[in-house]
Coordinates of C-alpha atoms and ligand atoms in Angstrom, one line a residue:
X1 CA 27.1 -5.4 -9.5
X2 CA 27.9 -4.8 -12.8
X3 CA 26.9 -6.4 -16.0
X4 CA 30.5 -8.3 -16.2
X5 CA 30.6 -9.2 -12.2
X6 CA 27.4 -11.4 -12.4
X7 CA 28.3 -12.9 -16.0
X8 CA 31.9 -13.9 -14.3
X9 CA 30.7 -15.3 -11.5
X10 CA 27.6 -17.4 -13.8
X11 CA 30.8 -18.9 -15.6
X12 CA 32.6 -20.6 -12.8
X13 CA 33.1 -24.1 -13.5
X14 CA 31.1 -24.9 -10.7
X15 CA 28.0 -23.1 -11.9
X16 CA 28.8 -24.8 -16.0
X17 CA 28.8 -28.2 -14.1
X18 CA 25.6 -28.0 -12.3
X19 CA 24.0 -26.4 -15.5
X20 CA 25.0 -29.5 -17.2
X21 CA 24.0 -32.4 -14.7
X22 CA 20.2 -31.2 -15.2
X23 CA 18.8 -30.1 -18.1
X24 CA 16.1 -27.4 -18.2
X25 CA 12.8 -29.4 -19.3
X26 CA 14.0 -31.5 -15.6
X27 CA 14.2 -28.6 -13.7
X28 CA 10.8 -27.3 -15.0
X29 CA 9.4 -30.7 -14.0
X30 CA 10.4 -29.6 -10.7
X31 CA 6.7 -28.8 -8.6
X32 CA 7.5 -25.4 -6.7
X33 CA 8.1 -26.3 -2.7
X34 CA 5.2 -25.6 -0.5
X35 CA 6.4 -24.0 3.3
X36 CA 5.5 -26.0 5.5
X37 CA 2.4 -24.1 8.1
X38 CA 1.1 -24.6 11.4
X39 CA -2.5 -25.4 11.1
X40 CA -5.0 -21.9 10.6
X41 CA -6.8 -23.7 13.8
X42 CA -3.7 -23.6 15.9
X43 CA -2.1 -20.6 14.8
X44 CA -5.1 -18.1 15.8
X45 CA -4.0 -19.4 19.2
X46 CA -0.6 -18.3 19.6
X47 CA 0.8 -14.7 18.4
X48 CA 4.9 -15.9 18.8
X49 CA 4.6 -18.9 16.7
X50 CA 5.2 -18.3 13.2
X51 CA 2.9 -19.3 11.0
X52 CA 5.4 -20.2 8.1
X53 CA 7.9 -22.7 9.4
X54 CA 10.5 -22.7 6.8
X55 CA 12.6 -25.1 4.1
X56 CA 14.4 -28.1 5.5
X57 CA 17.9 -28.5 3.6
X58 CA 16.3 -31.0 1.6
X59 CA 13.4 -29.0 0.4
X60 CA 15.8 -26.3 -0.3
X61 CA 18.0 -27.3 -2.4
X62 CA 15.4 -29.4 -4.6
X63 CA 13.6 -26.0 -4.9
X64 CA 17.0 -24.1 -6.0
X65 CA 17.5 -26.6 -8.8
X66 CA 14.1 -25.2 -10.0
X67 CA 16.6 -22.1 -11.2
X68 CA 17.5 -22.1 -14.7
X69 CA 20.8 -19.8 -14.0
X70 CA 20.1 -17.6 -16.6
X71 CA 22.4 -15.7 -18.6
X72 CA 20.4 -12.4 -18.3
X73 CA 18.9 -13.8 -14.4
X74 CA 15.6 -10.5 -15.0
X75 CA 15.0 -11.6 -11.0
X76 CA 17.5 -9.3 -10.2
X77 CA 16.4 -6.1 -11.7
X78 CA 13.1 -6.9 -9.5
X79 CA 15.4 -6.5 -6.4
X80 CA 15.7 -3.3 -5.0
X81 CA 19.2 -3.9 -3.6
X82 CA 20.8 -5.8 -6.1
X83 CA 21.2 -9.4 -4.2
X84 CA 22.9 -12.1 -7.0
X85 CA 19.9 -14.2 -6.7
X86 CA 21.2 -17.0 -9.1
X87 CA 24.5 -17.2 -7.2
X88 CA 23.0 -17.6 -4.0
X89 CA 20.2 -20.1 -5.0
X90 CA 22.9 -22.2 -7.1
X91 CA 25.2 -22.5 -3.6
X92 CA 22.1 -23.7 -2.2
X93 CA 21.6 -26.6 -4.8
X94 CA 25.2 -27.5 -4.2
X95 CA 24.0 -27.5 -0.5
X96 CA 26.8 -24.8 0.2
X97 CA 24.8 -22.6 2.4
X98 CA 27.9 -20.7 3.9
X99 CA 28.7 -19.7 0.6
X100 CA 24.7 -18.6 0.2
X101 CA 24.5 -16.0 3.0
X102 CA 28.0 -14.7 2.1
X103 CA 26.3 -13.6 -1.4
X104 CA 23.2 -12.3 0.2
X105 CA 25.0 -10.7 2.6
X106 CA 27.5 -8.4 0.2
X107 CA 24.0 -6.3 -0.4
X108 CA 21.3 -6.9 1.9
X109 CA 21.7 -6.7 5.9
X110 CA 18.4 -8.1 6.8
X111 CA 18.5 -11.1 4.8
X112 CA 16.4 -13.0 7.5
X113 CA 13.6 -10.2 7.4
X114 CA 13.2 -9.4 3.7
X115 CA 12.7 -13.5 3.1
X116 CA 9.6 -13.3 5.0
X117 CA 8.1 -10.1 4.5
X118 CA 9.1 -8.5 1.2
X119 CA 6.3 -8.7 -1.7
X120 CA 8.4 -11.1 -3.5
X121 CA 5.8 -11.7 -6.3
X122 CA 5.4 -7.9 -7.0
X123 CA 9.8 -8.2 -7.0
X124 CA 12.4 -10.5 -8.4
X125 CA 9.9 -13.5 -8.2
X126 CA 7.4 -11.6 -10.6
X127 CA 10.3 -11.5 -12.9
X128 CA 11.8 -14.6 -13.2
X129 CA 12.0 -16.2 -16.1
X130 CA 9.7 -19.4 -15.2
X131 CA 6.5 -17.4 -15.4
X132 CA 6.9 -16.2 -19.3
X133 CA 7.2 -20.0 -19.5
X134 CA 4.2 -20.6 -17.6
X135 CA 5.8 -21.9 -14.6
X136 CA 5.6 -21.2 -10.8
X137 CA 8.2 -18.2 -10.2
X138 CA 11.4 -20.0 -8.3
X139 CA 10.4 -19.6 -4.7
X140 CA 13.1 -16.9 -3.9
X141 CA 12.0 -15.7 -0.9
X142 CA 11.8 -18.5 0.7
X143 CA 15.4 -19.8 -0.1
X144 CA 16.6 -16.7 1.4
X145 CA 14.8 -17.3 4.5
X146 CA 16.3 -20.7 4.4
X147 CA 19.7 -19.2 3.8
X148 CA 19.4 -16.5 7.0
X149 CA 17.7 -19.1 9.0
X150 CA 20.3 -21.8 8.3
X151 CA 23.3 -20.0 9.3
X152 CA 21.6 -18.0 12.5
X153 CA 19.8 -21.3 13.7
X154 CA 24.0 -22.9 13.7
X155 CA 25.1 -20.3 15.4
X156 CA 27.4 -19.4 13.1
X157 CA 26.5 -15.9 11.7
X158 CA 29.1 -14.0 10.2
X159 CA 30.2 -10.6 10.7
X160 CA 30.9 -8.8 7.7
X161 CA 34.2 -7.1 7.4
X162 CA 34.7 -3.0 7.8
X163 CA 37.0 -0.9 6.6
X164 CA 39.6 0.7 9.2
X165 CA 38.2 3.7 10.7
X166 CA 38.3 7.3 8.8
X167 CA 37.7 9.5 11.6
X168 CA 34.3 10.5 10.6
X169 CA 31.4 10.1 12.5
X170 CA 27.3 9.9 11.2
X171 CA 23.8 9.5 12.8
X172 CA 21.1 7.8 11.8
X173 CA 17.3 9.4 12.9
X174 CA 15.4 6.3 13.3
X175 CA 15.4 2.4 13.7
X176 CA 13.7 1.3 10.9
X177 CA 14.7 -0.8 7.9
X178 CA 16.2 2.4 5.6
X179 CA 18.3 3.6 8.8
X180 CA 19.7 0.0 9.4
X181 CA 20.5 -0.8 5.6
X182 CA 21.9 2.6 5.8
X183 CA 24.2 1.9 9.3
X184 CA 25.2 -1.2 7.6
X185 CA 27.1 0.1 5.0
X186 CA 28.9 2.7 6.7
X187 CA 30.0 1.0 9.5
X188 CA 31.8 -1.2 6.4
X189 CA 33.0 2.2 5.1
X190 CA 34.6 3.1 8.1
X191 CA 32.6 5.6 9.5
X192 CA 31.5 6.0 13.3
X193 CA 27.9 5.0 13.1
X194 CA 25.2 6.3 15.9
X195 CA 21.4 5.3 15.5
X196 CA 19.2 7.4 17.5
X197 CA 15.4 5.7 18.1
X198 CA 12.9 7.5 19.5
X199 CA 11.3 4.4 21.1
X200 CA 12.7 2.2 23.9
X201 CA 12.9 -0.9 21.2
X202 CA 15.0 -0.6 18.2
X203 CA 14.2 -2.1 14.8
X204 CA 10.8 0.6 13.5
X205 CA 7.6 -1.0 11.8
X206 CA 9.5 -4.6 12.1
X207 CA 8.9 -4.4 15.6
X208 CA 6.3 -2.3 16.9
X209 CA 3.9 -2.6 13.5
X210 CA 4.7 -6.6 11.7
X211 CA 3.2 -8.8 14.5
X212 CA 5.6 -11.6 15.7
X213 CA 3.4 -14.2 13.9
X214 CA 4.5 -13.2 10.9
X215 CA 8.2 -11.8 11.6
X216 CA 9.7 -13.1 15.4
X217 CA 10.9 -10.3 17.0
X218 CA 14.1 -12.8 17.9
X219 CA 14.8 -13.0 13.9
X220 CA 14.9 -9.0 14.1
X221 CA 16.9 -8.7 16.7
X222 CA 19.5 -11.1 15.6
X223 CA 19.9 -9.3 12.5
X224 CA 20.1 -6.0 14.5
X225 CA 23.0 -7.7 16.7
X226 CA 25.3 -8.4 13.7
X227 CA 25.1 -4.6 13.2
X228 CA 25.9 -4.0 16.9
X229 CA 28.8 -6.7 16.4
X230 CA 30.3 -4.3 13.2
X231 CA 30.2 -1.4 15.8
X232 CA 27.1 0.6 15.0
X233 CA 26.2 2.3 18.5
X234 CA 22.3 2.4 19.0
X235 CA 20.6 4.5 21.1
X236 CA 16.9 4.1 22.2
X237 CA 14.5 6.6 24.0
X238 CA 16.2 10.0 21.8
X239 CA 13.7 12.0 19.5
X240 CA 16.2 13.7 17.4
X241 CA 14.1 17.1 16.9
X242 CA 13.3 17.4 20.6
X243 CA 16.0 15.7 22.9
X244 CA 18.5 16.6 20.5
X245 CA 18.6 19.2 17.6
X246 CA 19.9 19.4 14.3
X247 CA 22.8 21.9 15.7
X248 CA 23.3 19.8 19.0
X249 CA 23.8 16.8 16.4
X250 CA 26.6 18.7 15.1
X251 CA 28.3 19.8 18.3
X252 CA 28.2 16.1 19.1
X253 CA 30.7 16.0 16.0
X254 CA 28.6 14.4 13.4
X255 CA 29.4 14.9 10.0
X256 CA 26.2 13.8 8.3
X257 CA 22.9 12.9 9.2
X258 CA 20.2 10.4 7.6
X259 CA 16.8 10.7 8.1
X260 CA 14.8 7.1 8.3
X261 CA 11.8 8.5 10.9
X262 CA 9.3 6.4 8.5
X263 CA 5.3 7.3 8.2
X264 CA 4.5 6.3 11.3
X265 CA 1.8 9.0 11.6
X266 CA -1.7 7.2 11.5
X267 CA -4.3 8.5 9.3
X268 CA -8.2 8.5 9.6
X269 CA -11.4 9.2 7.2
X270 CA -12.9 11.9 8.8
X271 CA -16.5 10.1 9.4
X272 CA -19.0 10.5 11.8
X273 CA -18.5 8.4 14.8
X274 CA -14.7 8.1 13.9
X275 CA -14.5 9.6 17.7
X276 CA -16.5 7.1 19.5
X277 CA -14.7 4.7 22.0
X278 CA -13.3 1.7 20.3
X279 CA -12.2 3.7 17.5
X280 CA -8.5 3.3 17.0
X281 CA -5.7 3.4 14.2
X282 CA -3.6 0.2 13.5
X283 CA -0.6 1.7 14.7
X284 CA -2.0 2.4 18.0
X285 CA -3.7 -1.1 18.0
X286 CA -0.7 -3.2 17.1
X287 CA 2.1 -0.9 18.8
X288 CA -0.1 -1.9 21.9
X289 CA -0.3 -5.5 21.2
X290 CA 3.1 -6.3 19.8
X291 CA 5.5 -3.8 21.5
X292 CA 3.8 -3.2 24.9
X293 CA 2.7 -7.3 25.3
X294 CA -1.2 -5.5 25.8
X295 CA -3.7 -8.7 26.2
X296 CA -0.9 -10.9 25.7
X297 CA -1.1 -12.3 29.6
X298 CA 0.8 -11.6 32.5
X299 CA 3.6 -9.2 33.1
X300 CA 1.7 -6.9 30.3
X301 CA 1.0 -3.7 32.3
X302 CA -0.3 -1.7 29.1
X303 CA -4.2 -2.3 28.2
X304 CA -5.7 -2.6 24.9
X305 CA -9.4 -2.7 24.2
X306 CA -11.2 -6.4 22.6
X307 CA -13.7 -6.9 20.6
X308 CA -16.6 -9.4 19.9
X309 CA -17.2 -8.1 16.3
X310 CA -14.0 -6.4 15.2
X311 CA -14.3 -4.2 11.4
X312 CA -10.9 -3.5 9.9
X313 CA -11.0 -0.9 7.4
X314 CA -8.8 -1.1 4.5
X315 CA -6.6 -3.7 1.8
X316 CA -2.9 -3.5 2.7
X317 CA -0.1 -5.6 5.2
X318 CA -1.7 -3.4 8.3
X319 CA -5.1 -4.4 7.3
X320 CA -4.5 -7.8 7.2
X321 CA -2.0 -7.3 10.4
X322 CA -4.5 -6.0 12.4
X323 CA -7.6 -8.3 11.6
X324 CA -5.4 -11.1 12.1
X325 CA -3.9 -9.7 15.3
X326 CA -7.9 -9.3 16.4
X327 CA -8.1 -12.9 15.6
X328 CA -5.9 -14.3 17.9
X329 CA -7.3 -11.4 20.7
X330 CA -10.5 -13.4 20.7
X331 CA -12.5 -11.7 18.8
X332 CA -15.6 -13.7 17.8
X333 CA -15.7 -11.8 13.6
X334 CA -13.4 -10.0 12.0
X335 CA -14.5 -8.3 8.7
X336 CA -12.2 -6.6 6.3
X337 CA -13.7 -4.0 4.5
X338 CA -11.8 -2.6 1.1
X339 CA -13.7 -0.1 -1.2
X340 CA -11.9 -2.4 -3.9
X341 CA -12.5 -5.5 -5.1
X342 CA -10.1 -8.9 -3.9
X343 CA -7.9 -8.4 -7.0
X344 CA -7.1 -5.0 -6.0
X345 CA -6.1 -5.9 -2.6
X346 CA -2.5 -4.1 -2.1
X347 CA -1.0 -6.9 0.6
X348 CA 1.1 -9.5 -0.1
X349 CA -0.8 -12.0 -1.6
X350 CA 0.5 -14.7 1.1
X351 CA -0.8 -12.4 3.6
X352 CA -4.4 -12.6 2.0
X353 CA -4.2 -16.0 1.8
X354 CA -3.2 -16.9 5.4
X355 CA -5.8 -14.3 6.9
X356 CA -9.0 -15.7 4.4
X357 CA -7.8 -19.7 5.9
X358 CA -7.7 -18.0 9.5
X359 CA -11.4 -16.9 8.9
X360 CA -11.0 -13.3 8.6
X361 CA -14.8 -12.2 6.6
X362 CA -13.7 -10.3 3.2
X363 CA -16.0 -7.7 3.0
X364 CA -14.4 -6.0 -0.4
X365 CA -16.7 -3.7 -2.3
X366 CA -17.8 -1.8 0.8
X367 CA -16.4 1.4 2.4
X368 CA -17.3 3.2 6.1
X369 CA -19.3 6.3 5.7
X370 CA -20.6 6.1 9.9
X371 CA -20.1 4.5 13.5
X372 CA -22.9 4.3 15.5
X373 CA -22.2 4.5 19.5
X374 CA -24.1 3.1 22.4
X375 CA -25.9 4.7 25.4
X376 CA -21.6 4.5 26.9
X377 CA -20.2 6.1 23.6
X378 CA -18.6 2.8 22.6
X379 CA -19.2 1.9 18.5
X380 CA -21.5 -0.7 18.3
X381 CA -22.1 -0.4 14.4
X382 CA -20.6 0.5 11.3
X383 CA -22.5 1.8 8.1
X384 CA -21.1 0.7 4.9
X385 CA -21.6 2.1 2.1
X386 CA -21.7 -0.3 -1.1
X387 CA -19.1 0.4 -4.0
X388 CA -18.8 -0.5 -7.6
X389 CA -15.5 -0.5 -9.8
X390 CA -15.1 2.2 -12.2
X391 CA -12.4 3.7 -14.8
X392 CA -8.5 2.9 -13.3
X393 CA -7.2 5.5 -11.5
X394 CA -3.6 7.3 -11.3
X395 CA -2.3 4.1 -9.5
X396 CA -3.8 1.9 -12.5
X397 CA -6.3 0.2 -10.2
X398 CA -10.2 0.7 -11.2
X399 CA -11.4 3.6 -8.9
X400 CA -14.5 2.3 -6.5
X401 CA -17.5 3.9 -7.0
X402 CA -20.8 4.2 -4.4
X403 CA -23.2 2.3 -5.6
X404 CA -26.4 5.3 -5.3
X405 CA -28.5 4.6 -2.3
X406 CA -27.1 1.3 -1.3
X407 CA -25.7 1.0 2.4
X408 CA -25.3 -1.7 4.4
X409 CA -25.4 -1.9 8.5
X410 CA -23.1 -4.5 10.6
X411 CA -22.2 -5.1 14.3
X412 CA -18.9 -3.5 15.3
X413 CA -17.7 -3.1 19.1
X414 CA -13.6 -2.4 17.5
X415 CA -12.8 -0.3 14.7
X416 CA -9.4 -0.4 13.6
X417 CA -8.3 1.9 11.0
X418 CA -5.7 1.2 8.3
X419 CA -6.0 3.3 5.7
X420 CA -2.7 4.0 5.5
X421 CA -0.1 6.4 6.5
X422 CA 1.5 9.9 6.4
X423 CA 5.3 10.6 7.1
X424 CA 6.4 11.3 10.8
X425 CA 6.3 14.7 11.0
X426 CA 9.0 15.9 13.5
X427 CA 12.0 16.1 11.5
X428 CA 10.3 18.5 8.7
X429 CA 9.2 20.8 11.1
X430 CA 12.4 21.1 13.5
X431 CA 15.0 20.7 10.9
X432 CA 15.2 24.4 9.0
X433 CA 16.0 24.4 5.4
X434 CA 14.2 21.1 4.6
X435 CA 11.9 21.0 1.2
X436 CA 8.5 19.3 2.4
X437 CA 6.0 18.0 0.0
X438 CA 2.3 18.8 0.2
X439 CA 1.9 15.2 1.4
X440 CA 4.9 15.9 4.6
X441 CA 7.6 13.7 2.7
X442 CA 11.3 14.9 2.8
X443 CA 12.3 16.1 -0.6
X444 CA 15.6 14.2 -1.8
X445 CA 17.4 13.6 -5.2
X446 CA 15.7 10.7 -6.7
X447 CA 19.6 9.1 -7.0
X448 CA 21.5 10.5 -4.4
X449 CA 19.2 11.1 -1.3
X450 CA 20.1 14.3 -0.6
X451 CA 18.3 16.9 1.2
X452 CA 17.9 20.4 0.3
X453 CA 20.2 20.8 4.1
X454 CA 23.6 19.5 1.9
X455 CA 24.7 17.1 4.9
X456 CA 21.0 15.9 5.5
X457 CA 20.0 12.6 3.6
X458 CA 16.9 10.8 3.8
X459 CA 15.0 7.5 2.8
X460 CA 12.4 5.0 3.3
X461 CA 9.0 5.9 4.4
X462 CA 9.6 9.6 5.5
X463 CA 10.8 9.8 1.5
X464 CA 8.6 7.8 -0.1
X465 CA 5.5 8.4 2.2
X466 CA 4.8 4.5 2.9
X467 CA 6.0 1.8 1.2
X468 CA 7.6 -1.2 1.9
X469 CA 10.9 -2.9 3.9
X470 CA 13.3 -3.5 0.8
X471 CA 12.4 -0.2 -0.7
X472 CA 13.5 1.7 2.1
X473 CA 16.3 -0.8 2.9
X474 CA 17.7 0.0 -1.3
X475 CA 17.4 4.0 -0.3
X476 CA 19.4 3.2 2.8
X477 CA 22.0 2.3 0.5
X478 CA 22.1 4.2 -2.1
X479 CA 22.1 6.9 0.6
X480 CA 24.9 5.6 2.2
X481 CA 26.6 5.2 -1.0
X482 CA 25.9 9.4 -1.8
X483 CA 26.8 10.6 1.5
X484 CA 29.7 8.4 1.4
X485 CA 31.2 10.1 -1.7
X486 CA 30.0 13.5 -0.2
X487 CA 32.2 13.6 2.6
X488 CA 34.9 12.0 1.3
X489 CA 35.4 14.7 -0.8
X490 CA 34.7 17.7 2.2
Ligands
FAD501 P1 10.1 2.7 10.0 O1 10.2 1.3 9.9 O2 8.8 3.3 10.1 O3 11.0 3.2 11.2 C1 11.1 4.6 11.5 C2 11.7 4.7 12.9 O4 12.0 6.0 13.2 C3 10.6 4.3 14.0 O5 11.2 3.3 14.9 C4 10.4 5.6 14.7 O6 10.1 5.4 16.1 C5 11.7 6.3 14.5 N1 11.6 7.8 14.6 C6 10.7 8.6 14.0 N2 10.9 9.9 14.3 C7 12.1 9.9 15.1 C8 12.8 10.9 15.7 N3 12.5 12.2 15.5 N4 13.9 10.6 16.4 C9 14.3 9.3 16.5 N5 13.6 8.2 16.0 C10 12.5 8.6 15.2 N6 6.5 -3.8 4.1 C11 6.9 -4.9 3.5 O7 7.8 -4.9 2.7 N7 6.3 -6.1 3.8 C12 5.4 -6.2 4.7 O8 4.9 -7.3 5.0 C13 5.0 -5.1 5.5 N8 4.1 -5.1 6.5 C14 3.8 -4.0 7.2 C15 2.9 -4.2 8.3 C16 2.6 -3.0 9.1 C17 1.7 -3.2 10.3 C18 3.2 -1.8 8.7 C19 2.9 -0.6 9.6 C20 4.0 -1.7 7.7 C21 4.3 -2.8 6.9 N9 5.2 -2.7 5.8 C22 5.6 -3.8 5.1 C23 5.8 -1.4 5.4 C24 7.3 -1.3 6.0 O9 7.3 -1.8 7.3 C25 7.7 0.1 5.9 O10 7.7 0.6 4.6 C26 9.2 0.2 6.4 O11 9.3 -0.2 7.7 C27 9.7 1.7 6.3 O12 11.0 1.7 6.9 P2 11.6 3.1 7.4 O13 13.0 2.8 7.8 O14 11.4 4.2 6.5 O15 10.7 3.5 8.7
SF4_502 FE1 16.7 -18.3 -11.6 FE2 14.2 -17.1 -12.2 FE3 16.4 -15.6 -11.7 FE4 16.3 -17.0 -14.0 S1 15.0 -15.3 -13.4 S2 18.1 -16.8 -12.6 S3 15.2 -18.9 -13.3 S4 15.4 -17.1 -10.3

């Protein structure tokens, strides 16, 4: 939106009046809303229920009329796709939630998703306004959750309009977050839309890596239908690069393809022991648990292996995923161990939160250097070695140091590692002409997505080599936007 969009729509009468009724010293008496959570006892019982629970109406709308509607609203330059926060939160405090979702919806297609799992306080709530003020930020997040929940919960959800078809047809390589943003807006373009998914579940990382106790795989797929309502065709079980290949794609009449295959490529430290049975990466762990059902009860076929003292190695969403996942599997400890310190964790701060109250050990300051096995091969320890925090790094963080000497020995009969990422690599290697990075990431314009194959377009995690929802979701779009005013000029 431009400068002058956002500045007409802040001077509708409606939005003078309700800037007048409060004044800005009452709204900043306003305590931020606290989401209502099932108890940590309860919750490492169940992995469906979510732990958050959401905003009644009430709490809502007294939580919009926290927003000062500013005239330059800085929470929107945190926002990788551009939502109109301050329009959306001020149709909330006029308890117009319709009106809400219709704003939301103009730029983001998985409102319900990015309300519960974007880093909102790295985004447009760590700019708003309140904080230079030294208030809480206004609880944005959440009252987009509210917003998504609210009209999917009545049953109600709205389709957005498309434009009459224009003959062309594109494919989307992968379910994920960047190749649904990216379906979205050319199904409103007019375009004929195919998403192929190379697993028998559609929706990437928000299904088979987010656990449900954090995102519901029912929110997902709701969000998934409306797309399937606005015509995007979806088909599961195809690995574009083996089933079908870049020149099959084009006798099948597509006129441009966009790469969203994501990082879903697990990555290990190279340490002795990393072999050993009960040895496994995140991905493998919770594609198990929260795809397959494994140790989830009946009419779960796949297995998983459990723990009685689980270690989780590393700081970020899959760290805390997995120990918390390894929670609620039983296991008797779970320790976290980051070579960093807590205020260098990478995951969403509400993540850290909910795993320390669900009595996940942080063991910060410590990094694995060896598994030890028993007489069956199975790890039955892990040797840690102590760190210390030195100079900041290229990422700005202070780089962790071993502490000389100093190791420490602990019980482990589960190791999951999640250390992060790399980018899936089947795409790179089958599709020729592609420019590859030393790290496996498809090289793109930084504005326009494009590939170094002119009708090839990429984003999200096979771009950016592992990042987060919204950030692939924003390079969904502005791919869309690039291969959009590609071919129409062809
Ligand atoms: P993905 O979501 O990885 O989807 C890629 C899809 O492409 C997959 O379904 C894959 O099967 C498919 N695919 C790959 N190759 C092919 C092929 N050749 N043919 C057909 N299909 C193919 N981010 C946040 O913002 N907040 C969080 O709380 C958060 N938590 C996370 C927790 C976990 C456990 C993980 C793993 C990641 C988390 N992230 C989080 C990161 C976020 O999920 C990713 O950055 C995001 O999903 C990337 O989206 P994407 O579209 O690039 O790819
Ligand atoms: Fe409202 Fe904060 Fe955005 Fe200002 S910066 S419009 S107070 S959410």
């Amino acid at each position: 939106m431009t400068k002058e969009e956002i500045q007409a729509l802040r001077n509708e009468p409606w939005r003078e009046e309700l800037r007048k009724k409060m004044s800005p010293k009452d709204r900043g008496a306003i305590e931020r809303v606290k989401m209502p959570e099932l108890t940590p006892e309860y919750r490492v019982t169940t992995f469906t229920e979510e732990v958050q629970q959401g905003l009644t109406k009430e709490m809502a709308m007294t939580e919009a009329q926290r927003c000062l509607d500013c005239a330059d609203p800085s929470c929107m330059k945190g926002c990788p796709v551009g939502i109109n926060i301050p329009t959306f939160v001020k149709h909330i405090e006029k308890g117009e939630f319709a009106e809400a979702i219709q704003t939301i919806k103009k730029t983001s297609s998985l409102p319900a998703v990015c309300g519960r799992v974007c880093p909102q306080e790295k985004q447009c709530e760590g700019q708003c306004i309140k904080l230079k003020m030294k208030q809480k930020a206004v609880a944005i997040g959440y009252l987009e959750r509210f917003a998504a929940d609210y009209e999917r919960e009545s049953g109600k959800m709205q389709v957005p309009a498309c434009a009459p078809k224009n003959g062309k047809k594109v494919c989307v390589v992968g379910s994920g977050p960047s190749g649904l943003a990216f379906a979205a807006d050319m199904i409103k373009f007019g375009y004929d839309v195919t998403v192929f998914e190379a697993l028998h579940e559609i929706g990437g990382v928000l299904k088979y890596g987010i656990p449900e106790f954090r995102l519901p795989n029912s929110v997902v797929e709701a969000e998934i239908d409306t797309l399937r309502k606005m015509g995007v065709n979806f088909q599961a079980d195809v690995i574009v690069g083996k089933t079908v290949s870049y020149e099959q794609l084009h006798e099948m009449g597509f006129d441009g393809i966009f790469v969203g295959s994501g990082a879903g490529l697990p990555r290990f430290m190279n340490i002795p022991g990393e072999n050993a049975i009960g040895v496994m990466s995140s991905n493998e762990y919770l594609t198990r648990i929260n795809l397959m059902g494994a140790g989830r009860g009946q009419g779960f076929d796949t297995p998983v292996l459990k723990g009685k003292n689980v270690v989780v190695c590393g700081g970020g969403n899959t760290a805390m995923d997995s120990a918390r996942t390894a929670k609620r599997m039983g296991a008797e400890t779970v320790t976290l161990v980051y070579r960093r310190g807590l205020d260098e964790l990478p995951a969403r701060a509400e993540e850290v939160h909910h795993a320390m109250e669900e009595g996940i050990d942080f063991h910060v300051l410590h990094n694995p250097i060896e598994y030890h096995t028993d007489e069956n091969g199975r790890v039955c320890e892990a040797v840690l070695q102590v760190m210390e925090l030195g100079e900041p790094d290229a990422s700005g963080r202070r780089s962790p140091v071993p502490v000389e000497g100093k190791t420490e020995t602990i019980p482990a009969d589960l190791v999951i590692v999640a250390i992060g990422v790399s980018p899936n690599p089947i795409i790179p290697s089958n599709f020729k002409g592609l420019e590859i990075s030393k790290k496996g990431t498809i090289v793109v314009g930084e504005e326009t997505m494009q590939s170094a194959v002119k009708d090839v377009f990429a984003g999200g995690d096979i771009v950016r080599g592992g990042a987060t929802v919204i950030l692939a979701m924003g390079d969904g779009r502005r791919a869309a936007a690039n291969m959009h005013e590609y071919l129409s000029k062809k």
